[in-house]
PDB file of C-alpha atoms in Angstrom:
ATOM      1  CA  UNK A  27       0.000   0.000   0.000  1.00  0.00           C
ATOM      2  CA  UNK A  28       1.650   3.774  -0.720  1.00  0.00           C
ATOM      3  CA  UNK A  29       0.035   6.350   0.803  1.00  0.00           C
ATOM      4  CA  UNK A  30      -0.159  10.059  -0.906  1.00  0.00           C
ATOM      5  CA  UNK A  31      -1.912  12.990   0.762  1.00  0.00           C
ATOM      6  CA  UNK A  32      -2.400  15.969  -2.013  1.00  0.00           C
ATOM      7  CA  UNK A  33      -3.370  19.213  -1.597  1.00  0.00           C
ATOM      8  CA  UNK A  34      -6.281  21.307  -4.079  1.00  0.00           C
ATOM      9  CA  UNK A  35      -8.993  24.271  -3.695  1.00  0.00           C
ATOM     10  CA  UNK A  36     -12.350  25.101  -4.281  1.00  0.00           C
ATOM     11  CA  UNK A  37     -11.190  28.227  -6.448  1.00  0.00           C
ATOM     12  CA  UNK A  38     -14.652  30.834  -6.378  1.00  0.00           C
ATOM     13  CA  UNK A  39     -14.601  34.440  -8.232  1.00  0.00           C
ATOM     14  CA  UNK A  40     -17.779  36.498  -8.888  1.00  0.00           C
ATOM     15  CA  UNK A  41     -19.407  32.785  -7.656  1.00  0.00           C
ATOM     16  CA  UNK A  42     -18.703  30.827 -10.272  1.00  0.00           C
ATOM     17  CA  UNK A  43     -16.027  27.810 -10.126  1.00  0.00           C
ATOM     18  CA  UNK A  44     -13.075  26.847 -11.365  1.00  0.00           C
ATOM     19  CA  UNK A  45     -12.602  23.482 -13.261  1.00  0.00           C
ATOM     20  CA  UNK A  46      -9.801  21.628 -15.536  1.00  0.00           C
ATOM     21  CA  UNK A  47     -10.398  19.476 -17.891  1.00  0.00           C
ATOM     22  CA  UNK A  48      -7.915  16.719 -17.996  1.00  0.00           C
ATOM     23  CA  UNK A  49      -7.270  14.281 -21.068  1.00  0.00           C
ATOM     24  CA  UNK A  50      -4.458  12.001 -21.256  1.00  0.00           C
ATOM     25  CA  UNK A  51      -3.719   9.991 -23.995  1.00  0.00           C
ATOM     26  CA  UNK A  52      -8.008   9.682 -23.818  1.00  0.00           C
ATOM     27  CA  UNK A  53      -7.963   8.789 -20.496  1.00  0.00           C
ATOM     28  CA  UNK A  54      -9.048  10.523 -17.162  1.00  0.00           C
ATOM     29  CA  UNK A  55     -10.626  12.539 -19.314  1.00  0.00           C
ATOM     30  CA  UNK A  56     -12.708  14.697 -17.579  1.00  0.00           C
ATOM     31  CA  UNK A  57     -13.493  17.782 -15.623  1.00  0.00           C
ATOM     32  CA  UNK A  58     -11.493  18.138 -11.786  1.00  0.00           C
ATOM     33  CA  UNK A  59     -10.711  20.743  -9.422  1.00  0.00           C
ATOM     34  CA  UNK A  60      -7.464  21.643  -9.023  1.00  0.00           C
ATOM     35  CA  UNK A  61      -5.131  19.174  -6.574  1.00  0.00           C
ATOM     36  CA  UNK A  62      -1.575  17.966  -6.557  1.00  0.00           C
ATOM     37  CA  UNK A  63       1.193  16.319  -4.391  1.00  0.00           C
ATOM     38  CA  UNK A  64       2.567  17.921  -1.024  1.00  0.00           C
ATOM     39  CA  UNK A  65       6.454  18.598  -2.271  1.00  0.00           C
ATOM     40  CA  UNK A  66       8.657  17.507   1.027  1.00  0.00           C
ATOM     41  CA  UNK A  67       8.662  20.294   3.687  1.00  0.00           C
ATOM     42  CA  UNK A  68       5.978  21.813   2.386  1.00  0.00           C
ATOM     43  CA  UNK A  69       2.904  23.347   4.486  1.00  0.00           C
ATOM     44  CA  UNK A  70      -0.587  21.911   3.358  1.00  0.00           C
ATOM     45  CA  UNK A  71      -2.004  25.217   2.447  1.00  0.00           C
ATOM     46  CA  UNK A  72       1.345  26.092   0.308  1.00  0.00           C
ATOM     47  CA  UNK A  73       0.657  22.940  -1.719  1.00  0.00           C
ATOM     48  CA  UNK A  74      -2.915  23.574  -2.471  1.00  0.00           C
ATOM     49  CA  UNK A  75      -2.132  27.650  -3.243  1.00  0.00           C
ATOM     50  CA  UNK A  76       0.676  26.373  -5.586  1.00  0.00           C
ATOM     51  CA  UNK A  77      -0.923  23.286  -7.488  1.00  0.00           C
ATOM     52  CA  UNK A  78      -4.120  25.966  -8.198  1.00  0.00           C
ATOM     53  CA  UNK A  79      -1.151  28.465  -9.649  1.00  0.00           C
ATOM     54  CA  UNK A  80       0.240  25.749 -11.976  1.00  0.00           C
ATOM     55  CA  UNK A  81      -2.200  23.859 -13.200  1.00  0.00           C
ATOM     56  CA  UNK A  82      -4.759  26.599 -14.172  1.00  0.00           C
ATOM     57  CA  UNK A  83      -2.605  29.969 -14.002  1.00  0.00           C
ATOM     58  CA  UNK A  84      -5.312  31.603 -11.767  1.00  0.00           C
ATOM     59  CA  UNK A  85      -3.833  33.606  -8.733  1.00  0.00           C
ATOM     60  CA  UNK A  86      -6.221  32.541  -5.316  1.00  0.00           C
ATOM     61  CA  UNK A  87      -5.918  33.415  -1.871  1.00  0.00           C
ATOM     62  CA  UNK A  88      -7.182  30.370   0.930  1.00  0.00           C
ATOM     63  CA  UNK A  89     -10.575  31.838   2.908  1.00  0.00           C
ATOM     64  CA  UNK A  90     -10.765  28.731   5.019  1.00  0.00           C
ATOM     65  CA  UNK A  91     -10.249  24.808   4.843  1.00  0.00           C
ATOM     66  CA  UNK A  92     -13.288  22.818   4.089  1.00  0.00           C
ATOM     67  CA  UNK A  93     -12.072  19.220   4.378  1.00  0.00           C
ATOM     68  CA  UNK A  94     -10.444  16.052   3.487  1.00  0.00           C
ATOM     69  CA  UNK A  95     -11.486  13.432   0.754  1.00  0.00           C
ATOM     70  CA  UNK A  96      -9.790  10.032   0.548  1.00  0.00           C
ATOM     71  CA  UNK A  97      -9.711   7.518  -2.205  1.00  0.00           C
ATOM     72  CA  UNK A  98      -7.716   4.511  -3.413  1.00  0.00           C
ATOM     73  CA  UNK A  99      -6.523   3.859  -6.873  1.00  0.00           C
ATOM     74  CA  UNK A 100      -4.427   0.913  -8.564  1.00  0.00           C
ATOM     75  CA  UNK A 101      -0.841   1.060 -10.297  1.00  0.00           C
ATOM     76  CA  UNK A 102       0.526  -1.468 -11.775  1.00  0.00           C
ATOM     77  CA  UNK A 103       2.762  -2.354  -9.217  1.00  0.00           C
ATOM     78  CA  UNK A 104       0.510  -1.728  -6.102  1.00  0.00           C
ATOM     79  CA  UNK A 105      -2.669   0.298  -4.327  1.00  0.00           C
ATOM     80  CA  UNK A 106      -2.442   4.169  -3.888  1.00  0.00           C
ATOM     81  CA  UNK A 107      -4.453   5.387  -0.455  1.00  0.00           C
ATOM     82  CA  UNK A 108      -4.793   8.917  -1.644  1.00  0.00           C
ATOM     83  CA  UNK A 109      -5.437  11.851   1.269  1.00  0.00           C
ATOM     84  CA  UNK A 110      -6.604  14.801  -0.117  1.00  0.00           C
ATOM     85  CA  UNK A 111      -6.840  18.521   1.559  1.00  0.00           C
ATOM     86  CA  UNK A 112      -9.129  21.110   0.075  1.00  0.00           C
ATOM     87  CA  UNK A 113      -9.075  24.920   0.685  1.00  0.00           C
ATOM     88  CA  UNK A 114     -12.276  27.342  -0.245  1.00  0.00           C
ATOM     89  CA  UNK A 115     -10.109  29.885  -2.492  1.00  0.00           C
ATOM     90  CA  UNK A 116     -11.224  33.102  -3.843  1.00  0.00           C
ATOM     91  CA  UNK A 117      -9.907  34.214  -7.143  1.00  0.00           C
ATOM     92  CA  UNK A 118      -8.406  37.561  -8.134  1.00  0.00           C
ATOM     93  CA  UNK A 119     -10.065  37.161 -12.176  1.00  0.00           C
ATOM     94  CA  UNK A 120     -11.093  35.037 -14.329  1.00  0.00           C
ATOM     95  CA  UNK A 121      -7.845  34.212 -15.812  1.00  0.00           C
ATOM     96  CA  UNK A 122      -6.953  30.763 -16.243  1.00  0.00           C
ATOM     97  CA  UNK A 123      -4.709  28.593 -18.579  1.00  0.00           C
ATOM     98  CA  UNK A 124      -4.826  25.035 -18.551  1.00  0.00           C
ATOM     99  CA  UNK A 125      -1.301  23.406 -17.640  1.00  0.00           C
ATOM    100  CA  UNK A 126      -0.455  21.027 -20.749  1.00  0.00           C
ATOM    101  CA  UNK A 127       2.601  19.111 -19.183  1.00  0.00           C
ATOM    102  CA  UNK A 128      -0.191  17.768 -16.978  1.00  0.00           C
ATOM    103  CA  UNK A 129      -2.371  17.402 -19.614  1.00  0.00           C
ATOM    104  CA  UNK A 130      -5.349  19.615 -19.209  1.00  0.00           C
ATOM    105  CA  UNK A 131      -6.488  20.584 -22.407  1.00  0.00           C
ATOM    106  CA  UNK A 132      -9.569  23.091 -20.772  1.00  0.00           C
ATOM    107  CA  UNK A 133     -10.085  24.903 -18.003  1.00  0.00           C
ATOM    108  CA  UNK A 134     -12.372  27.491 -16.760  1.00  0.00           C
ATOM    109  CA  UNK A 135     -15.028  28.590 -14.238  1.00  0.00           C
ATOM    110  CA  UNK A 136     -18.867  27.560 -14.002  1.00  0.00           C
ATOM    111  CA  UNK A 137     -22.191  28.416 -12.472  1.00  0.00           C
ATOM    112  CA  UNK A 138     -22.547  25.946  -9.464  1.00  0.00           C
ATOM    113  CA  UNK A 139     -25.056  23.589 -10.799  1.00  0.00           C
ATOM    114  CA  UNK A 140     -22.684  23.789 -14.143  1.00  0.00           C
ATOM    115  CA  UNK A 141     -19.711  22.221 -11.907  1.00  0.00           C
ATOM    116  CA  UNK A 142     -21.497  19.712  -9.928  1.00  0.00           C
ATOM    117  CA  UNK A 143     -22.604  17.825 -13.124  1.00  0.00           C
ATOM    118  CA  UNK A 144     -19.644  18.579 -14.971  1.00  0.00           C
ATOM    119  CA  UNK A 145     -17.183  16.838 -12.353  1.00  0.00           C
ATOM    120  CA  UNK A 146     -16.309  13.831 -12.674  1.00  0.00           C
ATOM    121  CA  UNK A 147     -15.875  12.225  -9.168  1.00  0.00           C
ATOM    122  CA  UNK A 148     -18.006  12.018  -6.516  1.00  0.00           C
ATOM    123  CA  UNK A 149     -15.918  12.888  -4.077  1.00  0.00           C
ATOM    124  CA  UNK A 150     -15.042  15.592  -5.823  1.00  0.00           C
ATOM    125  CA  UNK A 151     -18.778  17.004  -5.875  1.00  0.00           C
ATOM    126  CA  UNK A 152     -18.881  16.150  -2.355  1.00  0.00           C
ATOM    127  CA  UNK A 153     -16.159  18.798  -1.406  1.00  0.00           C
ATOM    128  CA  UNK A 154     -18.027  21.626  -3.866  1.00  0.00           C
ATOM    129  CA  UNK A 155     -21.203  21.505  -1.873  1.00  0.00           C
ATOM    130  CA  UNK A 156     -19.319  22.237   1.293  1.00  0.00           C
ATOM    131  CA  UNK A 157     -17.166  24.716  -0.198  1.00  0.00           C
ATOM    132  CA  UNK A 158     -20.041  26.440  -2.060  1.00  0.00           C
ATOM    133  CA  UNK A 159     -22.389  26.561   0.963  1.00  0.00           C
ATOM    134  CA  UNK A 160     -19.522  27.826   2.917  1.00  0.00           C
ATOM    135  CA  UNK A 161     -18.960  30.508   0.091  1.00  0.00           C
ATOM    136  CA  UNK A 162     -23.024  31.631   0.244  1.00  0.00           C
ATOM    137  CA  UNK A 163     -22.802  31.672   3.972  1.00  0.00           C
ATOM    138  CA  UNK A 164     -19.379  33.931   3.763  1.00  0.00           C
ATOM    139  CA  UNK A 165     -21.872  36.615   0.992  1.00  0.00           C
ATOM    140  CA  UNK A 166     -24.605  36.405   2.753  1.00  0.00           C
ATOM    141  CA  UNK A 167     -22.879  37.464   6.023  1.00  0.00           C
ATOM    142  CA  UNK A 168     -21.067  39.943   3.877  1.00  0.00           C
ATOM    143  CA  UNK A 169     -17.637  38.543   4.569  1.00  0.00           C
ATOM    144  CA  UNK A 170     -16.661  37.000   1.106  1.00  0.00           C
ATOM    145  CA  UNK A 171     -15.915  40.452  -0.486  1.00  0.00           C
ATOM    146  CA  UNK A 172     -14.120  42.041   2.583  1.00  0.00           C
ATOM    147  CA  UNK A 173     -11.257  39.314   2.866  1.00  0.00           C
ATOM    148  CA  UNK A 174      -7.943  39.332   1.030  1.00  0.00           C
TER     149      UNK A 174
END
């Protein structure tokens, strides 16, 4: 068994969400959030405020931590327990560029209901309707807007 704990966000600006497509060699295609792997000595938080930077270009600041998901996958050689750490982020725009060397070929940001049914895991979805009724609690109360 290897164990891998990654680190992604919940990236919100003007309410809608960002997503990346990922397609390699015509598999895992589909629509994500963004998440990657914590580099050694690095702080959770770091990780997910990086991995959001290079895999969509979009410049985010963390508003709070909303959670964990876990999962296992297969490799040829063994079973992955993934661990993975999301962040509610707000965006500055709505700039984003899909990374290619990690083979997302879209990326972009969507109305909520547009997101839920365009991800592709369940888990996934799970961890957007915590974020986004954290995000409508955080507007309604006036405190989305005022935070940096």
């Amino acid at each position: 068994m290897i164990e891998a704990v990654s680190c992604g966000g919940v990236v919100i600006f003007r309410g809608k969400i960002l997503l990346l497509y990922k397609n390699y060699r015509n598999r895992y295609e589909g629509w994500v959030l963004p998440k990657g792997t914590v580099e050694a000595g690095e702080e959770y938080p770091d990780t997910a405020l990086r991995e959001v930077k290079e895999e969509s270009g979009a410049k985010a600041s963390i508003i709070k931590y909303v959670g964990k998901s876990e999962y296992t996958f297969n490799v040829p050689e063994d079973t992955v327990e993934k661990e993975v750490h999301w962040y509610l982020m707000k965006a500055e725009s709505y700039y984003s560029k899909p990374q290619r060397e990690e083979y997302f070929v879209d990326s972009g940001f969507y109305k909520y209901h547009e997101a839920y049914h365009l991800l592709k895991f369940a888990n996934e979805k799970q961890i957007l309707e915590k974020a986004y009724e954290e995000y409508l609690n955080l507007s309604k109360n006036k405190l989305w807007t005022s935070r940096k």
